[in-house]
Amino acid sequence: MSARQTRPRIAWALGGGGARGFAHLGVLKVLQEEGIPVDALAGTSMGAVMAVLFAAGANLKYLAALAAKISWENFIDLRFPRYGLVEGKRITPLIRLLTKRKSLNELEIPVRVIATDLTTGEEVIFSEGALDLAVRASISIPGVFTPVPYGERLLVDGGLVAGVPVTAAAAMGMDLVFAVYVPGELNPEPPRSVFDILYRSSEIMMRRLDGIQLRQAALVITPEVGGVGTLQFYRAEECIAKGEAAARAALPQIRRLINEFKTGRSRAAGEGG
């Protein structure tokens, strides 16, 4: 039996959540340190950012230090709010730099980046081509970032169709799909404005959709970052630490699932021989 057959090929689905998505960095750091397989990645929004950085071979300790110290407001290019408050032109050069100007099909690990076509409502899955365009589309929270034109499509945040892209990860032909879920907490206080009502309504709808995706995962890691606001990027260090803690707590279960796969494969090989 080949080495490829003796352990499961594992895809990781990294969910969106704005600043809470820095928890993915903590999770990936633990996986790397503990030698847990990451054979493929699918990411939505901030999960897409972390997926491509990891797959490009970025130094995770450097990224963690950078995330904690960088002045994120310098990357917010406010504009007249016709289609969104932030144009996003300052973010794409940073993504290009940190991913070493690689395209999606040049990454060391296969990655799927999820966006939503605003004109048709369809899920758009990027697997090749311009990495910065795919990520810029995936992080385009409606009303915050301007949509991204892509041919005849107009792309926004993939969280509208797949907040945690487990289905896209499963379609990559792996043996197991593990997910990292970073939802925000629902505010128990009464809404204060029409915008608050709209935001909470969309959060509730996306949670329902996330639940459908998460049921397909063999394991779900949920770092305790619910109290961090979507745009509170100054809390990156806190989110990274929470991600590390959640990943370490999940290590016994991860290893059990890997060993169960190995045992099942060995038994099947013995019966076949």
Backbone as JSON, one array per atom type, in Angstrom:
{
  "sequence": "MSARQTRPRIAWALGGGGARGFAHLGVLKVLQEEGIPVDALAGTSMGAVMAVLFAAGANLKYLAALAAKISWENFIDLRFPRYGLVEGKRITPLIRLLTKRKSLNELEIPVRVIATDLTTGEEVIFSEGALDLAVRASISIPGVFTPVPYGERLLVDGGLVAGVPVTAAAAMGMDLVFAVYVPGELNPEPPRSVFDILYRSSEIMMRRLDGIQLRQAALVITPEVGGVGTLQFYRAEECIAKGEAAARAALPQIRRLINEFKTGRSRAAGEGG",
  "N": [[0.85, -1.21, 0.0], [0.6, 2.21, -0.85], [2.21, 5.25, 0.39], [0.47, 7.31, 0.05], [-1.98, 6.12, 0.28], [-2.11, 5.25, 2.89], [-2.78, 7.22, 4.66], [-5.39, 9.63, 5.18], [-6.3, 11.96, 2.61], [-6.59, 15.29, 3.21], [-8.83, 17.96, 3.09], [-9.24, 21.36, 3.89], [-11.75, 23.54, 4.9], [-12.16, 26.89, 5.08], [-13.86, 29.34, 6.75], [-15.67, 32.5, 6.23], [-15.57, 35.71, 7.93], [-14.61, 38.2, 8.39], [-12.55, 40.15, 10.46], [-12.49, 38.13, 12.39], [-11.58, 36.01, 11.01], [-8.84, 35.9, 11.25], [-8.34, 33.99, 13.07], [-8.04, 31.66, 11.64], [-5.41, 31.72, 10.87], [-4.09, 31.13, 13.25], [-5.02, 28.49, 13.6], [-3.94, 27.19, 11.31], [-1.25, 27.51, 11.83], [-0.85, 25.82, 14.04], [-1.51, 23.35, 12.87], [0.56, 23.12, 11.03], [2.81, 23.05, 12.74], [2.3, 20.69, 14.14], [2.33, 18.75, 12.23], [-0.01, 18.01, 10.86], [-1.91, 16.92, 8.12], [-2.44, 19.07, 5.34], [-3.86, 19.01, 2.56], [-5.41, 20.23, 0.65], [-7.27, 23.26, 0.16], [-10.15, 25.25, 0.74], [-11.6, 28.4, 0.59], [-13.53, 31.1, 1.92], [-14.01, 34.56, 1.7], [-12.34, 36.08, 4.36], [-11.32, 33.64, 5.02], [-10.49, 32.76, 2.54], [-8.37, 34.48, 2.05], [-6.51, 33.63, 4.02], [-6.17, 31.0, 3.21], [-4.91, 31.18, 0.65], [-2.55, 32.46, 1.35], [-1.31, 30.58, 3.02], [-1.05, 28.44, 1.21], [0.67, 29.55, -0.59], [3.04, 29.36, 0.64], [3.76, 31.13, 2.63], [5.43, 32.5, 5.51], [4.17, 31.6, 8.53], [4.55, 32.5, 11.16], [5.68, 34.99, 10.73], [3.54, 36.21, 9.39], [1.65, 36.24, 11.47], [2.86, 38.01, 13.27], [2.94, 40.28, 11.66], [0.2, 40.74, 11.2], [-0.63, 41.48, 13.74], [0.64, 43.9, 14.13], [0.34, 45.62, 12.0], [-1.03, 48.61, 10.55], [-4.14, 48.59, 9.86], [-5.98, 50.43, 8.96], [-4.7, 51.88, 7.03], [-5.08, 50.53, 4.72], [-7.6, 50.89, 3.95], [-9.42, 52.29, 1.59], [-11.46, 54.7, 1.39], [-14.4, 55.76, -0.36], [-16.75, 57.61, -2.43], [-19.9, 56.47, -1.55], [-21.34, 54.75, -3.7], [-21.52, 52.08, -4.65], [-20.24, 50.8, -2.65], [-18.39, 51.23, 0.43], [-15.64, 50.94, 0.52], [-13.02, 50.83, -1.77], [-10.97, 49.02, -2.27], [-8.53, 48.94, -3.62], [-6.11, 49.2, -2.37], [-5.65, 46.89, -1.07], [-5.18, 44.71, -2.78], [-2.44, 44.93, -3.8], [-1.02, 44.24, -1.47], [-1.85, 41.59, -1.06], [-0.77, 40.43, -3.37], [1.96, 40.78, -2.87], [2.38, 39.26, -0.48], [1.74, 36.72, -1.35], [3.69, 36.17, -3.12], [3.33, 36.91, -5.73], [2.1, 34.84, -7.11], [-0.05, 32.83, -9.22], [-3.31, 31.27, -8.87], [-3.11, 28.62, -9.79], [-0.44, 28.16, -9.46], [0.14, 27.72, -6.86], [1.43, 25.95, -3.95], [-0.26, 24.16, -2.77], [-3.43, 22.92, -3.75], [-6.1, 25.26, -4.11], [-9.36, 26.5, -3.58], [-11.27, 29.34, -4.2], [-13.99, 31.17, -3.07], [-16.66, 33.03, -4.41], [-19.51, 35.21, -5.02], [-21.87, 35.62, -7.58], [-23.38, 38.56, -8.15], [-25.36, 39.21, -9.95], [-26.65, 36.9, -10.79], [-26.84, 35.28, -8.59], [-25.35, 33.01, -8.34], [-22.92, 30.63, -7.17], [-19.48, 31.19, -7.43], [-16.55, 29.61, -8.19], [-13.2, 29.9, -7.9], [-10.37, 28.38, -9.26], [-8.08, 28.65, -10.65], [-5.89, 31.01, -12.32], [-5.84, 34.62, -11.86], [-4.87, 35.34, -8.7], [-5.12, 37.49, -6.91], [-7.38, 38.84, -7.87], [-9.4, 36.93, -7.48], [-9.41, 36.66, -4.66], [-9.93, 39.3, -3.9], [-12.53, 39.52, -4.87], [-13.81, 37.6, -3.29], [-13.71, 38.67, -0.72], [-15.45, 40.76, -0.78], [-17.56, 42.2, 0.97], [-20.93, 42.92, 0.79], [-21.97, 46.27, 0.39], [-19.9, 47.19, 1.92], [-17.3, 46.67, 0.66], [-16.64, 47.54, -2.74], [-18.23, 45.84, -5.48], [-16.69, 43.34, -7.67], [-15.97, 43.5, -11.03], [-16.14, 40.89, -13.43], [-15.69, 39.64, -16.32], [-18.83, 39.13, -17.65], [-19.92, 39.04, -15.22], [-20.65, 40.18, -11.84], [-19.02, 40.35, -8.98], [-19.25, 39.46, -5.51], [-18.86, 38.98, -1.94], [-18.21, 35.61, -1.06], [-19.52, 34.55, 1.07], [-22.25, 34.83, 0.91], [-23.26, 32.65, -0.39], [-21.78, 30.45, 0.42], [-20.65, 30.37, 3.29], [-18.91, 28.81, 4.82], [-16.97, 26.92, 2.97], [-17.54, 23.98, 2.56], [-18.68, 22.16, 0.74], [-17.42, 22.84, -1.68], [-14.81, 22.19, -0.96], [-15.07, 19.43, -0.56], [-15.54, 18.62, -3.14], [-13.06, 18.52, -4.23], [-11.94, 16.08, -4.24], [-10.82, 14.87, -2.0], [-10.22, 12.75, 0.93], [-11.19, 13.36, 3.47], [-12.94, 16.12, 4.89], [-12.26, 18.88, 6.8], [-13.45, 21.58, 8.74], [-13.19, 25.09, 9.51], [-14.81, 27.33, 11.47], [-15.96, 30.56, 11.99], [-18.08, 32.23, 13.28], [-19.93, 35.26, 14.07], [-21.23, 36.57, 17.18], [-24.7, 36.77, 17.86], [-26.27, 39.79, 18.58], [-27.85, 40.33, 21.64], [-29.25, 42.58, 22.32], [-31.93, 44.9, 21.53], [-32.4, 45.87, 18.08], [-31.0, 48.93, 16.77], [-31.31, 50.49, 14.53], [-32.39, 50.71, 11.07], [-30.34, 49.71, 9.54], [-29.03, 48.06, 11.31], [-30.99, 46.11, 11.66], [-31.08, 45.02, 9.04], [-28.46, 44.02, 8.83], [-28.38, 42.1, 10.91], [-30.38, 40.38, 10.04], [-29.27, 39.35, 7.68], [-27.11, 38.01, 8.8], [-28.39, 35.97, 10.25], [-29.6, 34.51, 8.17], [-27.3, 33.64, 6.78], [-26.09, 32.06, 8.73], [-27.87, 29.92, 8.79], [-27.44, 28.85, 6.24], [-24.74, 28.19, 6.51], [-24.93, 26.12, 8.35], [-25.95, 24.02, 6.82], [-23.79, 23.48, 5.13], [-21.81, 22.81, 7.03], [-22.65, 20.39, 8.1], [-21.69, 18.54, 6.39], [-19.04, 18.21, 6.92], [-16.31, 16.35, 8.33], [-15.23, 17.15, 10.67], [-15.48, 20.01, 12.73], [-13.95, 22.95, 13.62], [-14.28, 25.48, 15.95], [-13.21, 28.39, 16.78], [-13.17, 30.57, 19.67], [-14.21, 33.31, 18.95], [-16.4, 34.86, 18.65], [-17.19, 37.29, 19.79], [-15.76, 39.24, 18.53], [-15.85, 41.94, 16.34], [-16.79, 42.16, 12.86], [-15.22, 44.01, 11.43], [-13.17, 44.61, 13.17], [-10.2, 44.7, 12.97], [-7.99, 45.32, 14.44], [-7.93, 43.56, 16.49], [-6.54, 41.33, 15.79], [-4.38, 39.8, 16.88], [-5.51, 38.65, 19.16], [-7.47, 37.03, 17.97], [-5.89, 35.24, 16.51], [-4.61, 33.88, 18.58], [-6.82, 32.64, 19.77], [-7.54, 30.95, 17.72], [-5.32, 29.24, 17.65], [-5.6, 28.01, 20.17], [-8.06, 26.66, 19.87], [-7.44, 24.87, 17.82], [-5.46, 23.3, 19.01], [-6.96, 22.11, 21.02], [-8.54, 20.52, 19.44], [-6.84, 18.65, 18.39], [-6.61, 15.88, 19.43], [-9.02, 14.76, 18.44], [-8.71, 15.16, 15.68], [-6.48, 13.56, 15.14], [-7.54, 11.11, 15.87], [-9.51, 10.7, 13.88], [-7.87, 10.54, 11.64], [-6.39, 8.25, 12.25], [-8.45, 6.36, 12.37], [-9.17, 6.28, 9.7], [-6.81, 5.25, 8.6], [-6.78, 2.72, 9.85], [-9.12, 1.59, 8.82], [-8.47, 1.5, 6.07], [-6.27, -0.24, 6.15], [-7.52, -2.57, 7.05], [-9.29, -3.05, 4.96], [-7.47, -3.49, 2.91], [-6.26, -5.81, 3.81], [-8.37, -7.64, 3.75], [-8.84, -7.62, 1.06], [-6.56, -8.74, 0.1]],
  "CA": [[0.0, 0.0, 0.0], [1.42, 3.41, -0.98], [2.09, 6.23, 1.49], [-0.72, 8.13, -0.21], [-3.17, 5.37, 0.7], [-2.1, 4.92, 4.31], [-3.38, 8.31, 5.43], [-6.4, 10.35, 4.38], [-6.01, 13.27, 2.02], [-7.49, 16.17, 3.97], [-9.11, 19.32, 2.63], [-9.69, 22.25, 4.97], [-12.66, 24.6, 4.48], [-11.98, 28.03, 5.98], [-15.02, 30.21, 6.59], [-15.54, 33.94, 6.3], [-15.9, 36.32, 9.22], [-13.87, 39.44, 8.56], [-11.41, 40.1, 11.39], [-12.49, 36.85, 13.09], [-10.86, 35.06, 10.17], [-7.45, 35.76, 11.67], [-8.25, 32.73, 13.83], [-7.55, 30.63, 10.71], [-3.95, 31.76, 10.91], [-3.7, 30.36, 14.42], [-5.29, 27.08, 13.34], [-2.97, 26.69, 10.33], [0.05, 27.48, 12.51], [-0.81, 24.59, 14.84], [-1.47, 22.21, 11.94], [1.92, 23.05, 10.48], [3.72, 22.63, 13.82], [2.0, 19.32, 14.57], [2.42, 17.83, 11.1], [-1.33, 17.57, 10.42], [-1.96, 17.14, 6.67], [-3.28, 20.07, 4.66], [-3.66, 18.62, 1.16], [-6.17, 21.14, -0.19], [-7.95, 24.3, 0.92], [-11.2, 26.06, 0.12], [-11.81, 29.52, 1.49], [-14.47, 32.18, 1.64], [-13.72, 35.84, 2.32], [-11.07, 36.06, 5.08], [-10.81, 32.28, 4.9], [-9.79, 32.68, 1.25], [-7.09, 35.17, 2.24], [-5.61, 32.76, 4.77], [-5.91, 29.8, 2.41], [-3.91, 31.43, -0.39], [-1.27, 32.78, 2.0], [-0.73, 29.31, 3.45], [-0.7, 27.64, 0.03], [1.79, 30.21, -1.27], [4.25, 29.09, 1.41], [4.11, 32.26, 3.5], [5.87, 32.18, 6.87], [3.01, 31.88, 9.37], [4.96, 33.31, 12.32], [5.82, 36.36, 10.22], [2.2, 36.72, 9.14], [1.01, 36.52, 12.76], [3.46, 39.24, 13.8], [2.51, 41.36, 10.79], [-1.23, 40.99, 11.44], [-0.78, 42.12, 15.05], [1.28, 45.21, 14.19], [0.05, 46.46, 10.84], [-2.11, 49.59, 10.69], [-5.08, 48.16, 8.83], [-6.71, 51.56, 8.4], [-3.97, 52.37, 5.86], [-5.5, 49.77, 3.55], [-9.02, 51.19, 3.71], [-9.55, 53.43, 0.7], [-12.86, 55.13, 1.38], [-14.83, 56.44, -1.58], [-18.16, 57.98, -2.43], [-20.55, 55.16, -1.43], [-22.38, 54.38, -4.66], [-21.65, 50.63, -4.62], [-19.57, 50.29, -1.47], [-17.62, 52.25, 1.14], [-14.21, 50.71, 0.34], [-12.74, 50.44, -3.15], [-10.16, 47.8, -2.21], [-7.33, 48.98, -4.47], [-4.9, 49.14, -1.54], [-5.52, 45.54, -0.51], [-4.65, 43.76, -3.76], [-0.97, 44.87, -3.82], [-0.56, 43.5, -0.29], [-2.07, 40.17, -1.33], [0.23, 40.01, -4.37], [3.27, 40.73, -2.21], [2.46, 38.16, 0.49], [1.62, 35.44, -2.06], [4.84, 36.1, -4.03], [2.82, 37.15, -7.09], [1.71, 33.58, -7.74], [-1.44, 32.64, -9.62], [-3.92, 30.18, -8.11], [-2.61, 27.32, -10.24], [0.99, 28.04, -9.13], [0.27, 27.51, -5.42], [1.98, 24.66, -3.56], [-1.41, 23.32, -2.39], [-4.61, 23.39, -4.49], [-7.0, 26.13, -3.35], [-10.58, 27.01, -4.21], [-11.69, 30.61, -3.62], [-15.44, 31.26, -3.32], [-17.3, 34.34, -4.52], [-20.92, 35.15, -5.41], [-22.27, 36.49, -8.7], [-24.49, 39.39, -7.67], [-26.41, 39.33, -10.97], [-27.38, 35.63, -10.94], [-26.92, 34.57, -7.31], [-24.61, 31.76, -8.44], [-21.61, 30.47, -6.54], [-18.36, 31.22, -8.37], [-15.41, 28.97, -7.56], [-11.94, 30.12, -8.6], [-9.36, 27.35, -9.04], [-6.89, 29.03, -11.4], [-5.9, 32.39, -12.76], [-5.37, 35.71, -11.01], [-5.16, 35.1, -7.29], [-5.56, 38.71, -6.24], [-8.75, 39.12, -8.29], [-10.28, 35.97, -6.81], [-9.5, 37.0, -3.24], [-10.62, 40.59, -3.8], [-13.96, 39.25, -5.05], [-14.32, 36.8, -2.18], [-13.81, 39.47, 0.52], [-16.27, 41.94, -1.04], [-18.78, 42.26, 1.78], [-21.85, 43.87, 0.16], [-22.17, 47.52, 1.1], [-18.62, 47.63, 2.48], [-16.39, 46.72, -0.49], [-17.29, 47.6, -4.05], [-18.19, 44.56, -6.2], [-15.6, 43.16, -8.62], [-16.39, 43.06, -12.37], [-15.4, 39.71, -13.91], [-16.42, 39.32, -17.53], [-20.2, 39.62, -17.54], [-20.34, 38.85, -13.82], [-20.33, 41.19, -10.84], [-18.76, 39.44, -7.87], [-19.2, 39.91, -4.12], [-18.46, 38.02, -0.9], [-18.68, 34.24, -1.19], [-20.31, 34.18, 2.23], [-23.67, 34.84, 0.6], [-23.66, 31.31, -0.87], [-21.02, 29.4, 1.1], [-19.85, 30.99, 4.34], [-17.86, 27.83, 5.08], [-17.11, 26.19, 1.7], [-17.29, 22.55, 2.72], [-19.04, 21.47, -0.5], [-16.34, 23.08, -2.64], [-13.65, 21.41, -0.51], [-15.37, 18.02, -0.81], [-15.47, 18.38, -4.59], [-11.65, 18.46, -4.64], [-11.54, 14.68, -4.29], [-10.09, 14.45, -0.8], [-10.87, 11.7, 1.72], [-11.87, 13.98, 4.61], [-13.0, 17.57, 4.9], [-12.34, 19.51, 8.1], [-13.86, 22.97, 8.57], [-12.95, 26.07, 10.57], [-16.01, 28.17, 11.46], [-15.72, 31.72, 12.87], [-19.26, 33.1, 13.24], [-20.07, 36.29, 15.1], [-22.33, 36.38, 18.12], [-25.87, 37.61, 17.62], [-26.44, 40.77, 19.66], [-29.14, 40.14, 22.31], [-29.91, 43.87, 22.5], [-32.82, 45.26, 20.42], [-31.73, 46.64, 17.02], [-31.09, 50.38, 16.96], [-31.55, 51.19, 13.28], [-32.75, 49.85, 9.95], [-29.11, 49.04, 9.1], [-28.82, 46.99, 12.28], [-31.96, 45.07, 11.32], [-30.64, 44.37, 7.8], [-27.24, 43.26, 9.11], [-28.71, 40.91, 11.72], [-31.17, 39.48, 9.2], [-28.35, 38.63, 6.79], [-26.33, 37.1, 9.64], [-29.23, 34.82, 10.56], [-29.73, 33.72, 6.95], [-26.03, 33.0, 6.47], [-25.89, 30.99, 9.71], [-28.66, 28.78, 8.33], [-26.73, 28.27, 5.11], [-23.51, 27.59, 7.04], [-25.29, 24.85, 8.99], [-26.09, 23.0, 5.76], [-22.43, 23.12, 4.71], [-21.04, 22.21, 8.13], [-23.07, 19.0, 8.32], [-20.94, 17.68, 5.47], [-17.65, 18.13, 7.37], [-16.0, 15.3, 9.3], [-14.82, 17.83, 11.91], [-15.62, 21.47, 12.68], [-13.25, 23.69, 14.68], [-14.94, 26.78, 16.13], [-12.5, 29.25, 17.74], [-14.06, 31.43, 20.45], [-13.97, 34.7, 18.52], [-17.71, 35.42, 18.33], [-17.33, 38.66, 20.28], [-14.96, 40.16, 17.72], [-16.63, 42.49, 15.24], [-16.31, 41.83, 11.52], [-14.21, 44.97, 10.98], [-12.24, 44.92, 14.26], [-8.94, 44.08, 12.58], [-7.0, 45.58, 15.48], [-7.95, 42.44, 17.43], [-5.96, 40.19, 15.08], [-3.56, 38.97, 17.76], [-6.45, 37.9, 20.0], [-8.11, 35.99, 17.15], [-4.87, 34.23, 16.2], [-4.43, 33.07, 19.8], [-8.02, 31.8, 19.93], [-7.44, 29.91, 16.71], [-4.33, 28.26, 18.12], [-6.18, 27.26, 21.29], [-9.1, 25.77, 19.36], [-6.79, 23.81, 17.05], [-4.79, 22.38, 19.94], [-8.01, 21.34, 21.67], [-9.1, 19.57, 18.47], [-5.82, 17.71, 17.92], [-6.94, 14.47, 19.67], [-10.08, 14.32, 17.52], [-8.14, 15.12, 14.34], [-5.62, 12.37, 15.06], [-8.41, 9.92, 15.92], [-10.12, 10.52, 12.57], [-6.81, 10.09, 10.73], [-6.08, 6.86, 12.58], [-9.59, 5.53, 11.96], [-9.06, 6.1, 8.25], [-5.69, 4.31, 8.36], [-7.21, 1.39, 10.27], [-10.09, 1.12, 7.83], [-7.77, 1.19, 4.84], [-5.47, -1.44, 6.37], [-8.43, -3.71, 7.13], [-9.8, -3.3, 3.62], [-6.38, -4.06, 2.13], [-6.08, -7.19, 4.26], [-9.48, -8.45, 3.25], [-8.71, -7.74, -0.4], [-5.39, -9.57, -0.23]],
  "C": [[0.89, 1.25, 0.0], [1.22, 4.33, 0.21], [0.84, 7.07, 1.31], [-1.97, 7.44, 0.3], [-3.23, 5.15, 2.2], [-2.59, 6.05, 5.2], [-4.4, 9.02, 4.56], [-5.82, 11.63, 3.78], [-7.06, 14.23, 2.58], [-7.59, 17.54, 3.33], [-9.66, 20.12, 3.82], [-10.55, 23.36, 4.38], [-12.6, 25.73, 5.5], [-13.08, 29.06, 5.73], [-14.7, 31.69, 6.68], [-15.94, 34.48, 7.66], [-15.17, 37.61, 9.46], [-12.69, 39.25, 9.5], [-11.34, 38.78, 12.15], [-11.7, 35.8, 12.32], [-9.38, 34.97, 10.47], [-7.26, 34.5, 12.52], [-7.76, 31.59, 12.94], [-6.03, 30.56, 10.73], [-3.42, 30.98, 12.1], [-3.9, 28.87, 14.24], [-4.23, 26.5, 12.4], [-1.57, 26.58, 10.94], [0.2, 26.2, 13.32], [-0.74, 23.35, 13.94], [-0.07, 22.01, 11.38], [2.9, 22.53, 11.53], [3.54, 21.17, 14.19], [2.02, 18.3, 13.43], [1.08, 17.26, 10.66], [-1.47, 17.88, 8.93], [-2.91, 18.27, 6.27], [-3.03, 19.84, 3.17], [-4.4, 19.51, 0.18], [-6.9, 22.12, 0.73], [-9.06, 24.92, 0.08], [-11.5, 27.18, 1.1], [-12.8, 30.53, 0.98], [-14.03, 33.43, 2.39], [-12.38, 35.8, 3.06], [-10.46, 34.66, 5.08], [-10.06, 32.08, 3.6], [-8.42, 33.35, 1.35], [-6.09, 34.25, 2.92], [-5.24, 31.5, 3.99], [-4.81, 30.05, 1.38], [-2.55, 31.79, 0.22], [-0.56, 31.5, 2.43], [-0.23, 28.52, 2.25], [0.45, 28.25, -0.76], [3.11, 30.01, -0.52], [4.69, 30.23, 2.3], [4.52, 31.77, 4.88], [4.78, 32.59, 7.85], [3.37, 32.71, 10.6], [5.12, 34.78, 11.91], [4.45, 36.98, 9.99], [1.48, 37.08, 10.43], [1.54, 37.81, 13.36], [3.0, 40.45, 12.99], [1.06, 41.75, 11.06], [-1.45, 41.76, 12.74], [-0.28, 43.56, 15.05], [0.88, 46.17, 13.07], [-1.09, 47.44, 11.14], [-3.11, 49.35, 9.57], [-5.85, 49.33, 8.22], [-6.01, 52.14, 7.17], [-4.39, 51.67, 4.58], [-6.98, 49.97, 3.23], [-9.12, 52.45, 2.87], [-11.02, 53.8, 0.54], [-13.17, 55.9, 0.1], [-16.28, 56.86, -1.44], [-18.99, 56.7, -2.52], [-21.69, 54.9, -2.42], [-22.62, 52.87, -4.62], [-20.99, 50.01, -3.39], [-18.71, 51.38, -0.84], [-16.13, 52.16, 0.86], [-13.96, 50.19, -1.07], [-11.85, 49.21, -3.24], [-8.89, 47.81, -3.03], [-6.04, 48.9, -3.65], [-4.65, 47.74, -0.99], [-4.85, 44.6, -1.5], [-3.12, 43.77, -3.86], [-0.39, 44.11, -2.64], [-0.71, 42.0, -0.5], [-1.04, 39.64, -2.32], [1.6, 39.84, -3.73], [3.39, 39.5, -1.31], [2.34, 36.79, -0.16], [2.7, 35.29, -3.14], [4.42, 36.18, -5.49], [2.47, 35.87, -7.84], [0.26, 33.64, -8.21], [-2.01, 31.48, -8.82], [-3.35, 28.83, -8.5], [-1.11, 27.15, -10.0], [1.21, 27.79, -7.64], [0.76, 26.1, -5.1], [0.9, 23.66, -3.19], [-2.6, 23.82, -3.19], [-5.58, 24.15, -3.6], [-8.2, 26.47, -4.22], [-11.01, 28.27, -3.45], [-13.14, 30.85, -4.05], [-15.9, 32.71, -3.36], [-18.75, 34.12, -4.94], [-21.17, 36.11, -6.57], [-23.52, 37.25, -8.28], [-25.64, 39.47, -8.67], [-27.24, 38.06, -11.12], [-27.59, 34.9, -9.63], [-26.12, 33.28, -7.29], [-23.31, 31.8, -7.64], [-20.55, 30.45, -7.63], [-17.14, 30.67, -7.65], [-14.17, 29.18, -8.42], [-10.96, 29.0, -8.25], [-8.06, 27.65, -9.78], [-6.99, 30.5, -11.77], [-5.44, 33.37, -11.69], [-5.82, 35.54, -9.57], [-5.72, 36.34, -6.62], [-6.99, 39.08, -6.62], [-9.74, 38.22, -7.56], [-10.49, 36.33, -5.35], [-10.24, 38.32, -3.05], [-12.12, 40.42, -3.97], [-14.53, 38.56, -3.82], [-14.51, 37.61, -0.9], [-14.78, 40.64, 0.38], [-17.61, 41.91, -0.32], [-19.71, 43.3, 1.17], [-22.09, 45.11, 1.02], [-20.91, 48.05, 1.73], [-17.59, 47.77, 1.36], [-17.2, 46.84, -1.78], [-17.21, 46.23, -4.72], [-17.06, 44.54, -7.23], [-16.15, 42.71, -9.97], [-15.51, 41.9, -12.84], [-16.13, 39.19, -15.15], [-17.81, 39.95, -17.45], [-20.74, 39.52, -16.11], [-19.97, 40.07, -12.97], [-20.24, 40.44, -9.51], [-18.69, 40.15, -6.52], [-18.82, 38.73, -3.23], [-19.07, 36.63, -1.1], [-19.54, 33.78, -0.03], [-21.8, 34.17, 1.98], [-24.17, 33.47, 0.16], [-22.97, 30.18, -0.13], [-20.09, 30.03, 2.12], [-18.7, 30.12, 4.79], [-17.91, 26.85, 3.91], [-16.76, 24.7, 1.77], [-17.59, 21.78, 1.43], [-17.95, 21.63, -1.55], [-15.09, 22.29, -2.26], [-13.85, 19.92, -0.79], [-15.24, 17.66, -2.28], [-14.03, 18.28, -5.1], [-11.09, 17.05, -4.59], [-10.71, 14.19, -3.12], [-10.87, 13.37, -0.05], [-11.68, 12.26, 2.88], [-11.89, 15.49, 4.41], [-13.18, 18.04, 6.34], [-12.64, 20.99, 7.88], [-13.45, 23.81, 9.77], [-14.01, 27.15, 10.42], [-15.83, 29.31, 12.46], [-16.92, 32.68, 12.84], [-19.2, 34.17, 14.32], [-21.23, 35.97, 16.01], [-23.5, 37.29, 17.72], [-26.09, 38.51, 18.83], [-27.81, 40.59, 20.32], [-29.92, 41.43, 22.51], [-30.85, 44.16, 21.32], [-32.07, 46.06, 19.36], [-31.99, 48.14, 17.17], [-31.39, 51.15, 15.69], [-31.96, 50.19, 12.21], [-31.53, 49.09, 9.46], [-28.78, 47.87, 10.03], [-29.75, 45.81, 11.99], [-31.52, 44.31, 10.08], [-29.41, 43.5, 8.05], [-27.55, 41.97, 9.87], [-29.5, 39.9, 10.9], [-30.26, 38.67, 8.27], [-27.5, 37.64, 7.57], [-27.12, 35.82, 9.94], [-29.37, 33.91, 9.34], [-28.44, 32.97, 6.63], [-25.69, 31.89, 7.47], [-26.65, 29.73, 9.3], [-27.95, 28.06, 7.18], [-25.45, 27.57, 5.56], [-23.8, 26.23, 7.66], [-25.42, 23.73, 7.99], [-24.71, 22.53, 5.31], [-21.69, 22.34, 5.8], [-21.41, 20.76, 8.4], [-22.31, 18.02, 7.42], [-19.48, 17.48, 5.91], [-17.47, 17.01, 8.38], [-15.66, 15.9, 10.66], [-15.0, 19.33, 11.71], [-14.9, 22.07, 13.89], [-13.87, 25.08, 14.75], [-14.21, 27.61, 17.19], [-13.46, 30.22, 18.43], [-13.79, 32.9, 20.15], [-15.29, 35.41, 18.19], [-17.9, 36.86, 18.75], [-16.54, 39.69, 19.5], [-15.79, 40.63, 16.53], [-15.99, 42.21, 13.89], [-15.17, 42.74, 11.06], [-13.21, 45.36, 12.07], [-10.88, 44.26, 14.03], [-7.83, 44.32, 13.6], [-6.96, 44.47, 16.53], [-7.37, 41.15, 16.81], [-5.2, 39.24, 16.0], [-4.43, 38.08, 18.65], [-7.08, 36.75, 19.21], [-7.14, 34.87, 16.8], [-4.68, 33.3, 17.39], [-5.62, 32.14, 20.03], [-8.02, 30.66, 18.91], [-6.46, 28.82, 17.11], [-4.92, 27.39, 19.22], [-7.21, 26.25, 20.8], [-8.49, 24.6, 18.59], [-6.11, 22.8, 17.97], [-5.82, 21.52, 20.68], [-8.58, 20.27, 20.75], [-8.1, 18.51, 18.03], [-6.15, 16.25, 18.21], [-8.0, 13.94, 18.71], [-9.56, 14.21, 16.08], [-7.32, 13.84, 14.17], [-6.45, 11.08, 15.1], [-9.03, 9.66, 14.56], [-9.1, 10.04, 11.54], [-6.5, 8.63, 10.98], [-7.22, 5.91, 12.2], [-9.56, 5.28, 10.46], [-7.96, 5.09, 7.93], [-6.1, 2.89, 8.69], [-8.18, 0.79, 9.26], [-9.45, 0.73, 6.54], [-6.94, -0.1, 4.98], [-6.35, -2.69, 6.39], [-8.96, -4.08, 5.74], [-8.73, -3.94, 2.75], [-6.15, -5.51, 2.5], [-7.16, -8.12, 3.74], [-9.38, -8.65, 1.74], [-7.57, -8.64, -0.79], [-5.61, -11.0, 0.07]]
}
